[in-house]
mmCIF file of C-alpha atoms in Angstrom:
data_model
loop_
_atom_site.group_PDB
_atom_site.id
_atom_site.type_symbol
_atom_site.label_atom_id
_atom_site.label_comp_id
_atom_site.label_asym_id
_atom_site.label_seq_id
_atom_site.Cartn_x
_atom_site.Cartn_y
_atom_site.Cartn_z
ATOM 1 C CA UNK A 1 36.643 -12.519 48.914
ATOM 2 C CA UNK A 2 40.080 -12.487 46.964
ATOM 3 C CA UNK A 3 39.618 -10.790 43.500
ATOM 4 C CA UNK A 4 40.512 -13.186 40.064
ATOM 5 C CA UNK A 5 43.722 -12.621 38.861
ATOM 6 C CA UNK A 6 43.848 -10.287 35.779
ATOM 7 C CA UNK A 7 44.025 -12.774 33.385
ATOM 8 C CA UNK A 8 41.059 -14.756 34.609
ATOM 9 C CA UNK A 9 39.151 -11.657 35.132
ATOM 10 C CA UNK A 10 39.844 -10.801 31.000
ATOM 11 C CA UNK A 11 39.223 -14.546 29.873
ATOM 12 C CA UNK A 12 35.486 -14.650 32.057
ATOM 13 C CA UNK A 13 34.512 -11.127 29.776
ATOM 14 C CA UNK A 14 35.929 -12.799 26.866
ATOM 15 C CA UNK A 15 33.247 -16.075 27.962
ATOM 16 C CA UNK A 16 30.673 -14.058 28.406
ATOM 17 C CA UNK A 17 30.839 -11.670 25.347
ATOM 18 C CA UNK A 18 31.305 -15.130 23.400
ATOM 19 C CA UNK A 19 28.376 -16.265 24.888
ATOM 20 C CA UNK A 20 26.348 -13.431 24.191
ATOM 21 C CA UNK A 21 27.361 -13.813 20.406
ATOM 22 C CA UNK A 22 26.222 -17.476 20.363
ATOM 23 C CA UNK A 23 23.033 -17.237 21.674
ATOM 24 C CA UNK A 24 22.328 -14.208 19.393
ATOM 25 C CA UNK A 25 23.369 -16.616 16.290
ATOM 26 C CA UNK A 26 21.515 -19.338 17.794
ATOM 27 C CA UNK A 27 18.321 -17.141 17.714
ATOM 28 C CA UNK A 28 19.013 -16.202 14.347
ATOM 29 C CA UNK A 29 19.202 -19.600 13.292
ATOM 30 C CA UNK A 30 15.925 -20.531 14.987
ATOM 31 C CA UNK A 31 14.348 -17.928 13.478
ATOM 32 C CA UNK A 32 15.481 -18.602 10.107
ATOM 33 C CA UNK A 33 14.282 -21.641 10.428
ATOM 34 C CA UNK A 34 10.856 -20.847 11.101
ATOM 35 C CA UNK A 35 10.649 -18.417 8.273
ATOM 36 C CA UNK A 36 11.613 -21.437 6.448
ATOM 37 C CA UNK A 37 9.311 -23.806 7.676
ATOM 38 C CA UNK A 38 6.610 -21.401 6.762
ATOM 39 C CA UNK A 39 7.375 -21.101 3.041
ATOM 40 C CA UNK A 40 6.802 -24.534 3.197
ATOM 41 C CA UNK A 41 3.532 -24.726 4.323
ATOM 42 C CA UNK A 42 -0.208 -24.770 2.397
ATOM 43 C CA UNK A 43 -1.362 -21.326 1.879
ATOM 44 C CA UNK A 44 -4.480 -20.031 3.180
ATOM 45 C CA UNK A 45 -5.921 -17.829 0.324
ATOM 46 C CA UNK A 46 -8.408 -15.053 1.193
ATOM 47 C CA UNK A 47 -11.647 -15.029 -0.618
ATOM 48 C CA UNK A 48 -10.543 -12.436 -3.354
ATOM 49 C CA UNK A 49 -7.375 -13.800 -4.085
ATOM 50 C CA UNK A 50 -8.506 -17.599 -4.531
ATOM 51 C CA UNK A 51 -11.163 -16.018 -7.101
ATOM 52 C CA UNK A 52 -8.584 -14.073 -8.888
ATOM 53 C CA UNK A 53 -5.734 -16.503 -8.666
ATOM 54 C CA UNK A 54 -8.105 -19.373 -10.149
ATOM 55 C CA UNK A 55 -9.228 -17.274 -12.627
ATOM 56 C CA UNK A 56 -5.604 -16.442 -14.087
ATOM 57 C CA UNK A 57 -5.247 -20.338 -13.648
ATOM 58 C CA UNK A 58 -1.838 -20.407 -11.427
ATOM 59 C CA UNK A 59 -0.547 -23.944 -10.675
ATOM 60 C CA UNK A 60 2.767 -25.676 -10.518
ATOM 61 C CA UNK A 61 3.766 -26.964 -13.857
ATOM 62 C CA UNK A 62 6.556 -27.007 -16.475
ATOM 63 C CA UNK A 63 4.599 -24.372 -18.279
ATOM 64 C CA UNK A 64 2.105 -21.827 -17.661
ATOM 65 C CA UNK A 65 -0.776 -20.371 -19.617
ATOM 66 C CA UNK A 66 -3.204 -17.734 -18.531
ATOM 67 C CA UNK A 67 -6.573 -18.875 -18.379
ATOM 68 C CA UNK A 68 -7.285 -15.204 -18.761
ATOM 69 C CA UNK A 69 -5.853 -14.139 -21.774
ATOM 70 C CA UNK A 70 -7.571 -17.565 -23.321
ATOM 71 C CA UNK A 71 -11.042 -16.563 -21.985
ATOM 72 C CA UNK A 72 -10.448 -13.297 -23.701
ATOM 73 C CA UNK A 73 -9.868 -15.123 -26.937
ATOM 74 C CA UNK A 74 -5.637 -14.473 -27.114
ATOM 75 C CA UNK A 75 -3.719 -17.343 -27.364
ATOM 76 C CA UNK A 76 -0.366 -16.319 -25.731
ATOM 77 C CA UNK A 77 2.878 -18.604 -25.967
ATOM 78 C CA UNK A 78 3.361 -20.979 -23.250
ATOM 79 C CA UNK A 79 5.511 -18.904 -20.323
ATOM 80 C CA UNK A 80 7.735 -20.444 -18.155
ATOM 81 C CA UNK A 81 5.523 -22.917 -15.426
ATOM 82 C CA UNK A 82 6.406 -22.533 -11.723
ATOM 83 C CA UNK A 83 7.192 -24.543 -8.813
ATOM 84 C CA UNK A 84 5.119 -25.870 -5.969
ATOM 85 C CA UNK A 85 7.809 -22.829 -3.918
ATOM 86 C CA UNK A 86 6.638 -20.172 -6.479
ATOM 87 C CA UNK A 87 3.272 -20.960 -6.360
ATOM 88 C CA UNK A 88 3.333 -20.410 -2.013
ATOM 89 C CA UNK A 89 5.458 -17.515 -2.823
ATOM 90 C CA UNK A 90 2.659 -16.035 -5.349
ATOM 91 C CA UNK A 91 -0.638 -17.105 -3.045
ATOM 92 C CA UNK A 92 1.918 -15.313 0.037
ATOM 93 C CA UNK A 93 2.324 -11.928 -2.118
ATOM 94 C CA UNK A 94 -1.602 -12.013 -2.810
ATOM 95 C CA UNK A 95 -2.953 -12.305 0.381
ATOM 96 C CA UNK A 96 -0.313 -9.262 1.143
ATOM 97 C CA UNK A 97 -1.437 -7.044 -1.350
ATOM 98 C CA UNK A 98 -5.484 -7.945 -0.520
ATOM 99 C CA UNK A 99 -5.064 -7.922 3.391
ATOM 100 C CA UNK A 100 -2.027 -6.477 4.812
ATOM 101 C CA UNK A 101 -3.151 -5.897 8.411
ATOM 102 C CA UNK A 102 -3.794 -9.542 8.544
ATOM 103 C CA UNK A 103 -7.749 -9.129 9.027
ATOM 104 C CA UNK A 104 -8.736 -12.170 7.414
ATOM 105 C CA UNK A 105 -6.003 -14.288 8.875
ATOM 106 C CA UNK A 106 -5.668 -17.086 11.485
ATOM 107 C CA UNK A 107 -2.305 -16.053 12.623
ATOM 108 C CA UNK A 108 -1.355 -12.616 10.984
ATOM 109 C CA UNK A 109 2.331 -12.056 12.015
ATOM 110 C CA UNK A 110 2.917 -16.087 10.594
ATOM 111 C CA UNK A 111 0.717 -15.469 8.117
ATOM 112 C CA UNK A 112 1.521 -11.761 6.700
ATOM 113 C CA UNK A 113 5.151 -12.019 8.100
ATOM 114 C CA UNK A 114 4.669 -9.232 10.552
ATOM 115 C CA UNK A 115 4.044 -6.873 8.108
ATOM 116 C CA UNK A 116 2.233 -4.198 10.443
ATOM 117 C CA UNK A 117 5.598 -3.855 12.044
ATOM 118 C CA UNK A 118 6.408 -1.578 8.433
ATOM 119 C CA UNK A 119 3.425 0.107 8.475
ATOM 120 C CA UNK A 120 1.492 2.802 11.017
ATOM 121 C CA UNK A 121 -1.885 2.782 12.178
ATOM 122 C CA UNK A 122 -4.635 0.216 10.953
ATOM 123 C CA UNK A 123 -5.813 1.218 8.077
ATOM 124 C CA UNK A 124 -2.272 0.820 5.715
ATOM 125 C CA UNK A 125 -3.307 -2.031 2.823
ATOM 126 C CA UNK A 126 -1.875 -2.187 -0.295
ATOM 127 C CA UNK A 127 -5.052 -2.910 -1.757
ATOM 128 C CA UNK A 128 -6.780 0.781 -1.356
ATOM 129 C CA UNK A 129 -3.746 2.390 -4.044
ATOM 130 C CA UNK A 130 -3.739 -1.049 -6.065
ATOM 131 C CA UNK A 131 -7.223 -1.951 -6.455
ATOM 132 C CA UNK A 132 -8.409 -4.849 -7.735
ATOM 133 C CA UNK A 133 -5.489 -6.870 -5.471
ATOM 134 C CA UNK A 134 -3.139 -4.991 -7.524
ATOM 135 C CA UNK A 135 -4.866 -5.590 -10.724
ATOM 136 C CA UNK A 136 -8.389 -3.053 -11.409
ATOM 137 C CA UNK A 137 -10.228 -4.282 -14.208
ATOM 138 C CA UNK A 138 -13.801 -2.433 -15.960
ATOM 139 C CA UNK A 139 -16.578 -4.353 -15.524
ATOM 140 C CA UNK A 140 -15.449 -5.673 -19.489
ATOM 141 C CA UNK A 141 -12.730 -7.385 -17.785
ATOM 142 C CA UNK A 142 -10.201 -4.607 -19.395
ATOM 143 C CA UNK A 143 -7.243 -3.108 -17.274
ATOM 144 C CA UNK A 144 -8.575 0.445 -15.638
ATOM 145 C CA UNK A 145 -6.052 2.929 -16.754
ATOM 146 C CA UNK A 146 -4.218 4.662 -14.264
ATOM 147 C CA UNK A 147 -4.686 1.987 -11.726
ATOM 148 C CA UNK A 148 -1.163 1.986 -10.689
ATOM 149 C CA UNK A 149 -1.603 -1.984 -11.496
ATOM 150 C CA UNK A 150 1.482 -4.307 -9.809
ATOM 151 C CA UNK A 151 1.671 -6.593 -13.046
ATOM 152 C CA UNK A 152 2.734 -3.326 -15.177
ATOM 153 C CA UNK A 153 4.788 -1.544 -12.516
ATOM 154 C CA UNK A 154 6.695 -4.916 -12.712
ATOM 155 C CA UNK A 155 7.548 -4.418 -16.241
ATOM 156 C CA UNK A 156 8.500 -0.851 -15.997
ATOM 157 C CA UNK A 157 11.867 -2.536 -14.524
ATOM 158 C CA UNK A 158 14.395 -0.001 -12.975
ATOM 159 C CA UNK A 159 12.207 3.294 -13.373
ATOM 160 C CA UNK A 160 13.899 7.286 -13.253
ATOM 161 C CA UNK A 161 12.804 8.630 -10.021
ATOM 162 C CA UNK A 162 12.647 12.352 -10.405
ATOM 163 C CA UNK A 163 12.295 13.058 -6.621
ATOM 164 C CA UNK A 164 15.484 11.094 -5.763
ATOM 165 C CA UNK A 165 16.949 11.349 -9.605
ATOM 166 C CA UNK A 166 18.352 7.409 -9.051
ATOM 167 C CA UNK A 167 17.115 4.433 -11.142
ATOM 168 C CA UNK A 168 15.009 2.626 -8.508
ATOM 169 C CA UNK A 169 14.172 -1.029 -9.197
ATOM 170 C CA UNK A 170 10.709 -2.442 -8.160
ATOM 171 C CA UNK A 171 12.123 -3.864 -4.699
ATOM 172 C CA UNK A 172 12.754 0.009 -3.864
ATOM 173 C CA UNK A 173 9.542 1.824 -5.083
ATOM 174 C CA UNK A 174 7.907 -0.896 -2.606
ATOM 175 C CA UNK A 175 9.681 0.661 0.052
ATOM 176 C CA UNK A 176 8.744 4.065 -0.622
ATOM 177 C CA UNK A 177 4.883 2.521 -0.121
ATOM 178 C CA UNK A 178 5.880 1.780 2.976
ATOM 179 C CA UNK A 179 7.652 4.849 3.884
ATOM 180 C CA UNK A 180 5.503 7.802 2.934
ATOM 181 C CA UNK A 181 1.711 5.660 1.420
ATOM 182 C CA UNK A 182 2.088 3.766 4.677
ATOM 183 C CA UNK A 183 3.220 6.194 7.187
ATOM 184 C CA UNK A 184 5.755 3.696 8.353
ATOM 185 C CA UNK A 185 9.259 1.841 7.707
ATOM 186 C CA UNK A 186 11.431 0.776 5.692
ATOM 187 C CA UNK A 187 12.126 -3.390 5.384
ATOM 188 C CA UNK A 188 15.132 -4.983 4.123
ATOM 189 C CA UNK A 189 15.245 -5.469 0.375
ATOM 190 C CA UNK A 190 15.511 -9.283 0.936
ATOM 191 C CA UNK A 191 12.580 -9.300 3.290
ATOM 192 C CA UNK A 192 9.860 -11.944 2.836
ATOM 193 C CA UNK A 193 7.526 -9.213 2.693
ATOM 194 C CA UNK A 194 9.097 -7.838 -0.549
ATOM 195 C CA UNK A 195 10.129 -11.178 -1.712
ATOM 196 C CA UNK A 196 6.270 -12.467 -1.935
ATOM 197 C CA UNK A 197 4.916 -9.084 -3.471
ATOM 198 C CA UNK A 198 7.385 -9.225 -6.341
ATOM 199 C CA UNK A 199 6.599 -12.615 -6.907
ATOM 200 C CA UNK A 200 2.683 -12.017 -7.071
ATOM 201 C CA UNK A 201 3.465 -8.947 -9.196
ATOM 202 C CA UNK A 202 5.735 -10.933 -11.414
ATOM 203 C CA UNK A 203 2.829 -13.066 -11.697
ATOM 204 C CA UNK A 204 0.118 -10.699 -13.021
ATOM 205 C CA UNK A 205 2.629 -9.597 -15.594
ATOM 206 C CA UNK A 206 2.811 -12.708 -17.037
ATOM 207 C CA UNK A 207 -0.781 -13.529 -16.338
ATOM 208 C CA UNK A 208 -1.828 -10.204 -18.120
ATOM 209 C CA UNK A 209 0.716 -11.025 -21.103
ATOM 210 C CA UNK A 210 2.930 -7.912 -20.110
ATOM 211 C CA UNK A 211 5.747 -7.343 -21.776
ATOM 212 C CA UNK A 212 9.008 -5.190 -20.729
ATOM 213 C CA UNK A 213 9.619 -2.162 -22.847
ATOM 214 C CA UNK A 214 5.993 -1.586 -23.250
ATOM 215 C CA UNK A 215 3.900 1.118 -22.046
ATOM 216 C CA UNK A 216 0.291 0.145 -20.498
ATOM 217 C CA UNK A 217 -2.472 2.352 -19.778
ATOM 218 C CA UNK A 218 -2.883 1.350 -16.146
ATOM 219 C CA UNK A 219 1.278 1.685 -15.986
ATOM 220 C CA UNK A 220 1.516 3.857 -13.129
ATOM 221 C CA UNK A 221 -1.464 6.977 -12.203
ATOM 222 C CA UNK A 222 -2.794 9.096 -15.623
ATOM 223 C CA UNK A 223 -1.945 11.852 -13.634
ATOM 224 C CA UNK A 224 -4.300 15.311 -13.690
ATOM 225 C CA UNK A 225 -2.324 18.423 -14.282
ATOM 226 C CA UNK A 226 -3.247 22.038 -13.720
ATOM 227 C CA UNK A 227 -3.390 22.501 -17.423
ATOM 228 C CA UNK A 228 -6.066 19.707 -18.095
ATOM 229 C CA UNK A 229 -9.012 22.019 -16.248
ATOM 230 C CA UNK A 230 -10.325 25.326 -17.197
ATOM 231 C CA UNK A 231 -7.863 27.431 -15.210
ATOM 232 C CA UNK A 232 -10.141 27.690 -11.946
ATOM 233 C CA UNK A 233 -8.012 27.296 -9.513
ATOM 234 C CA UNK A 234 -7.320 24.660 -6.554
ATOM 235 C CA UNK A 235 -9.935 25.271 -4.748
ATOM 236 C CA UNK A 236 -10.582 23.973 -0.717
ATOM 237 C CA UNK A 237 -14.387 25.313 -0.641
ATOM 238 C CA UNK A 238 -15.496 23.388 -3.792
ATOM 239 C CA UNK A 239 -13.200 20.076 -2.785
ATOM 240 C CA UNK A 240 -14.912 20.292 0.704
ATOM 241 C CA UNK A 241 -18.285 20.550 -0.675
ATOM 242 C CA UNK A 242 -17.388 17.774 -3.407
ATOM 243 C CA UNK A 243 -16.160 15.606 -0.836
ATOM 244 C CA UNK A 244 -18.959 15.260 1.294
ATOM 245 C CA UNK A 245 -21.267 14.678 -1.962
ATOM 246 C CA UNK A 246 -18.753 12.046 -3.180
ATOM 247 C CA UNK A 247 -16.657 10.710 -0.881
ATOM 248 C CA UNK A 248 -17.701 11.048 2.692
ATOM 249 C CA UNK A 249 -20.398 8.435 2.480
ATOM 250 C CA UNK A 250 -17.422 5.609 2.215
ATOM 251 C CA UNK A 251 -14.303 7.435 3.897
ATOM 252 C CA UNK A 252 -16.501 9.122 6.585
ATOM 253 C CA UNK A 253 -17.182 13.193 6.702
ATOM 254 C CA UNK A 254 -13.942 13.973 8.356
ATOM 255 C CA UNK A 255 -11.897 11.160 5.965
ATOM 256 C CA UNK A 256 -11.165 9.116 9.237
ATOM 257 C CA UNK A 257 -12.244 5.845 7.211
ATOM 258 C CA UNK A 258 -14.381 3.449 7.974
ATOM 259 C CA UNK A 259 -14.584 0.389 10.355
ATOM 260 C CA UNK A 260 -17.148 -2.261 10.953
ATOM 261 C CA UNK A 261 -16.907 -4.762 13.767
ATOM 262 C CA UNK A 262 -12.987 -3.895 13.849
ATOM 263 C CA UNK A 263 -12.224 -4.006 10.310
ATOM 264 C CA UNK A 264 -11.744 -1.489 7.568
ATOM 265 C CA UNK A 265 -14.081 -1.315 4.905
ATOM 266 C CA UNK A 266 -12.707 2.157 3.559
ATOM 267 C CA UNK A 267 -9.986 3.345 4.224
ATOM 268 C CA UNK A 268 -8.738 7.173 5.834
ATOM 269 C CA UNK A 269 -7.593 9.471 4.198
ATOM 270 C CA UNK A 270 -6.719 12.104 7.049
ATOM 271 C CA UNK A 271 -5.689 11.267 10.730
ATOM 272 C CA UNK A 272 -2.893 8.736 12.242
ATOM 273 C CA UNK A 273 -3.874 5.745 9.919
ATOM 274 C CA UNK A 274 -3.736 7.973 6.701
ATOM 275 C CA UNK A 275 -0.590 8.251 4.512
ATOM 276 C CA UNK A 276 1.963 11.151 5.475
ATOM 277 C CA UNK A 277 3.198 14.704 4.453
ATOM 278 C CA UNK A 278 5.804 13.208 2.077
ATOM 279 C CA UNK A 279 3.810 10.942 0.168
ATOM 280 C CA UNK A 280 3.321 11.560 -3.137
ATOM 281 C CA UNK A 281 -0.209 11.262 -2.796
ATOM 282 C CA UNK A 282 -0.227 14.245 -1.041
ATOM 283 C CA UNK A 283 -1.500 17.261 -2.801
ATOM 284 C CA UNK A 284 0.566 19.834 -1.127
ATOM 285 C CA UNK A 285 3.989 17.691 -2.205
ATOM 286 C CA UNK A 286 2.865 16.417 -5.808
ATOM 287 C CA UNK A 287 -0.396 18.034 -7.278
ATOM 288 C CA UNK A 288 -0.968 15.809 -10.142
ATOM 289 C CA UNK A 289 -0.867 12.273 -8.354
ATOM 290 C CA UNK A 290 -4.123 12.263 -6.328
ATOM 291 C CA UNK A 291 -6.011 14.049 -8.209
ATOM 292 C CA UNK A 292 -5.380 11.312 -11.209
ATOM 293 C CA UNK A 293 -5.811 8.596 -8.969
ATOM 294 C CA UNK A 294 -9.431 10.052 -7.791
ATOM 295 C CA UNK A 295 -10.339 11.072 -11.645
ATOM 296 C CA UNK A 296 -9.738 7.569 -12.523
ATOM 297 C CA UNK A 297 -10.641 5.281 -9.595
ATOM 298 C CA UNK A 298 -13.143 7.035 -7.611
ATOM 299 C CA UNK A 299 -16.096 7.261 -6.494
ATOM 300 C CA UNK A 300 -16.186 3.249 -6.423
ATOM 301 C CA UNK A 301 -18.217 1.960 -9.544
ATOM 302 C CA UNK A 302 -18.648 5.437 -10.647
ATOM 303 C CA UNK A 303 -15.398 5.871 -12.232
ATOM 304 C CA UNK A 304 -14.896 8.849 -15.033
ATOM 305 C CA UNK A 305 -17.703 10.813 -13.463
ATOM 306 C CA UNK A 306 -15.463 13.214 -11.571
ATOM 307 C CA UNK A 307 -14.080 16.497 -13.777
ATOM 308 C CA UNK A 308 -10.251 17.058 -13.777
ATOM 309 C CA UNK A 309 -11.288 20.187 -12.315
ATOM 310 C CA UNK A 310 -13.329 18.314 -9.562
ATOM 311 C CA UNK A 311 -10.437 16.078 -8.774
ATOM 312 C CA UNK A 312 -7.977 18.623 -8.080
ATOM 313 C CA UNK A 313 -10.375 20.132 -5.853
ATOM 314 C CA UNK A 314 -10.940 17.341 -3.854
ATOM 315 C CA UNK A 315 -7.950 16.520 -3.757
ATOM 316 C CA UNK A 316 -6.593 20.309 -2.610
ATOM 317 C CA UNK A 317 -9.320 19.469 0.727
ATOM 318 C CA UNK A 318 -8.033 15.979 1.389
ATOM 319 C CA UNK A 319 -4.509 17.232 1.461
ATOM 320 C CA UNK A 320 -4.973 19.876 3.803
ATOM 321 C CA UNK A 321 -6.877 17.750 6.403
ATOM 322 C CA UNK A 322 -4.839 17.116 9.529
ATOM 323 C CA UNK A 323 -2.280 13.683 8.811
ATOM 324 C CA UNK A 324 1.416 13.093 10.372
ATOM 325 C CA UNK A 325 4.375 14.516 9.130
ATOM 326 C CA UNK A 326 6.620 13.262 6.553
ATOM 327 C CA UNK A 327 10.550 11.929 6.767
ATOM 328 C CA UNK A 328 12.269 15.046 6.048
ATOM 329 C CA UNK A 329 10.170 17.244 8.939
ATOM 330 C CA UNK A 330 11.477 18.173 11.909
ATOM 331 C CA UNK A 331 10.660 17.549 15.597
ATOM 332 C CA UNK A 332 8.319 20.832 15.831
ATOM 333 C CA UNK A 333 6.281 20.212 12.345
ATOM 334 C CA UNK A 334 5.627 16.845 13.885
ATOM 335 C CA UNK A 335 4.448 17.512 17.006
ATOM 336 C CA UNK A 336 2.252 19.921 15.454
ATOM 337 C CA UNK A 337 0.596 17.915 13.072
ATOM 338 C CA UNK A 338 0.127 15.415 16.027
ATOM 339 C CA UNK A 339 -1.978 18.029 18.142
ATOM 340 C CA UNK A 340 -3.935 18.784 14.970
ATOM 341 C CA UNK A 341 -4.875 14.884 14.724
ATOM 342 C CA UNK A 342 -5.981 15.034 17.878
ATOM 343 C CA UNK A 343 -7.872 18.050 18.667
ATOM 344 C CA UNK A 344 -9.748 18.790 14.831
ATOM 345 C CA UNK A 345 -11.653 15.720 14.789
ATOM 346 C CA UNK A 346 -13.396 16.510 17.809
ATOM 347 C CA UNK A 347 -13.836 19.889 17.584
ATOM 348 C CA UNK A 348 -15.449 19.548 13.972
ATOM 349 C CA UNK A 349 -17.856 16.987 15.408
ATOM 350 C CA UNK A 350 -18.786 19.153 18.144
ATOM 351 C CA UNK A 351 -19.472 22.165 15.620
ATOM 352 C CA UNK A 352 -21.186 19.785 13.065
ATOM 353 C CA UNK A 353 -23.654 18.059 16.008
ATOM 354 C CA UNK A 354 -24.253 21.938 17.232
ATOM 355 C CA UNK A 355 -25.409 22.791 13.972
ATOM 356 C CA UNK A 356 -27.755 19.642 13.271
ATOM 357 C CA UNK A 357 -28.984 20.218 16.183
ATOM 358 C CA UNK A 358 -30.271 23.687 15.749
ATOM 359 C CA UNK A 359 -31.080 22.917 12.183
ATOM 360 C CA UNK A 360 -33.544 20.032 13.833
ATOM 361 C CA UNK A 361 -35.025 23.034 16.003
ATOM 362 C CA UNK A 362 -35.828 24.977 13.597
ATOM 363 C CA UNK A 363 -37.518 22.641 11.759
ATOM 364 C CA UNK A 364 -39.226 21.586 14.868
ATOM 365 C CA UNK A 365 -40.458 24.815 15.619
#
């Protein structure tokens, strides 16, 4: 078989590279198109966000009131209404925030756009930092300080960072949730994912009557410092023994979560599906964060019964139980971590069993 000429040989790589590069932009296109043709179709709310959502009284409109602030007895100026695009872009960001992993929907990567590809393990939802769908309220319908509520991180605007030392805007601190609070990735800033979260957040703050420039209680976490508690000490002994009084009935005794019939109903707090080394609700990186967040959200419906002292503590335990590394770790601290998350878990159920077991005989005998 006689070999092309040279020129023919160069103009059939040339054809073929094109090629490549057109069905690659063809692709693209398709799939642009499909992300498009999905912001135009009917949202299926979850449960808790058609309750919540009806209750603040969203609808397309030339003007927009919240029904909340009314029922409270406020009588806020008329906002800015939304379109029939916002509203499918605020019912999107809801259903994020309330049910990441796509548990409650039909199709989740249509319906959640994928978002488990940004996240590790299957316990990551937004939800278990920003209770309440992003909005925690006392039972006397009043915002629960320190809640790290969406509607009032939306107001902060561009916020000082003082791990990083930039100005990051709201787009960015989500991707830091997904980095370190998620154990996972990073998306692109112009994502769907982010687009429909800061639309739903956008929405609380003007649902809420937030206003930039202002400082909220539930702005963020009330965070517990050393100095708030009687000098003590951190203390792993009296967080272990205050965890398994107060929290292992709902995150389980080794803070692996909880699942029922596949889903989470409380989330873990050690293990693959827990957040990493680097986030900052990790004890051992930032000590004030997680204790604040316990003091004022935990146990569920017993909120403000915990000590600053007793939060610390706990907190000191659930930061030292086995989870994977952070961003900046190397290869070695990894792999480490990842033999701990596998071979603890076990071996502590083995010892516990052992010992209820001869505790039983005893009592037997």
């Amino acid at each position: 078989m006689r070999p092309l000429p040279a020129g023919w040989a160069k103009a059939l790589r040339l054809a073929l590279l094109f090629g490549a590069l057109l069905g690659l932009y063809a692709l693209a296109v398709a799939r642009h198109e499909e992300r498009a043709q999905i912001r135009e179709q009917a949202v299926v709310l979850t449960p808790s966000c058609a309750d919540k959502l009806d209750r603040y009284g969203l609808a397309a409109g030339p003007d927009y009131v919240s029904t909340y602030m009314l029922a409270r007895g406020w009588h806020p100026d008329p906002r800015r209404g939304y379109s029939e695009q916002d509203v499918r872009a605020i019912q999107r960001g809801c259903n994020i925030i309330d049910d990441l992993q796509g548990q409650l929907a039909t199709d989740p990567g249509r319906e959640r756009w994928n978002s488990t590809r940004f996240v590790r393990g299957t316990h990551t939802s937004c939800d278990h930092c920003h209770q309440g769908i992003g909005d925690k309220q006392t039972a006397a319908g009043v915002p629960q300080t320190g809640s790290l509520s969406l509607g009032a991180s939306w107001v902060m605007a561009d916020m000082y960072d003082q791990f990083t030392g930039i100005l990051l805007p709201f787009e960015l601190r989500q991707m830091q949730c997904y980095i370190n609070s998620s154990n996972g990735y990073k998306p692109n800033v112009a994502d769907d994912l982010i687009r429909d979260v800061t639309a739903y957040s956008r929405f609380l703050a003007a649902a809420l009557d937030l206003r930039f420039g202002n400082r909220y209680a539930e702005q963020g976490i009330d965070e517990v410092t050393a100095s708030s508690t009687l000098k003590r000490g951190d203390d792993y002994v009296r967080g272990a023994a205050l965890f398994k009084e107060k929290c292992a009935r709902c995150h389980g005794p080794q803070g692996l979560g909880t699942v029922v019939e596949g889903k989470v109903v409380y989330p873990a707090l050690a293990g693959p599906n827990s957040f990493n080394h680097q986030s900052r609700n990790n004890f051992s990186f930032v000590s004030t964060i997680l204790p604040g967040f316990i003091c004022r959200n935990m146990p569920l419906g017993e909120e403000g019964t915990l000590s600053n002292q007793d939060c610390r503590d706990i907190g000191f335990y659930v930061s030292n139980l086995p989870r994977p590394a952070g961003d900046k770790e190397g290869p070695l601290a990894a792999l480490w971590n990842q033999l701990m998350m596998r071979v603890m878990p076990p071996m502590i159920h083995a010892v516990e069993t052992w010992r209820h077991a001869d505790t039983s005989g005893e009592s037997g005998a």
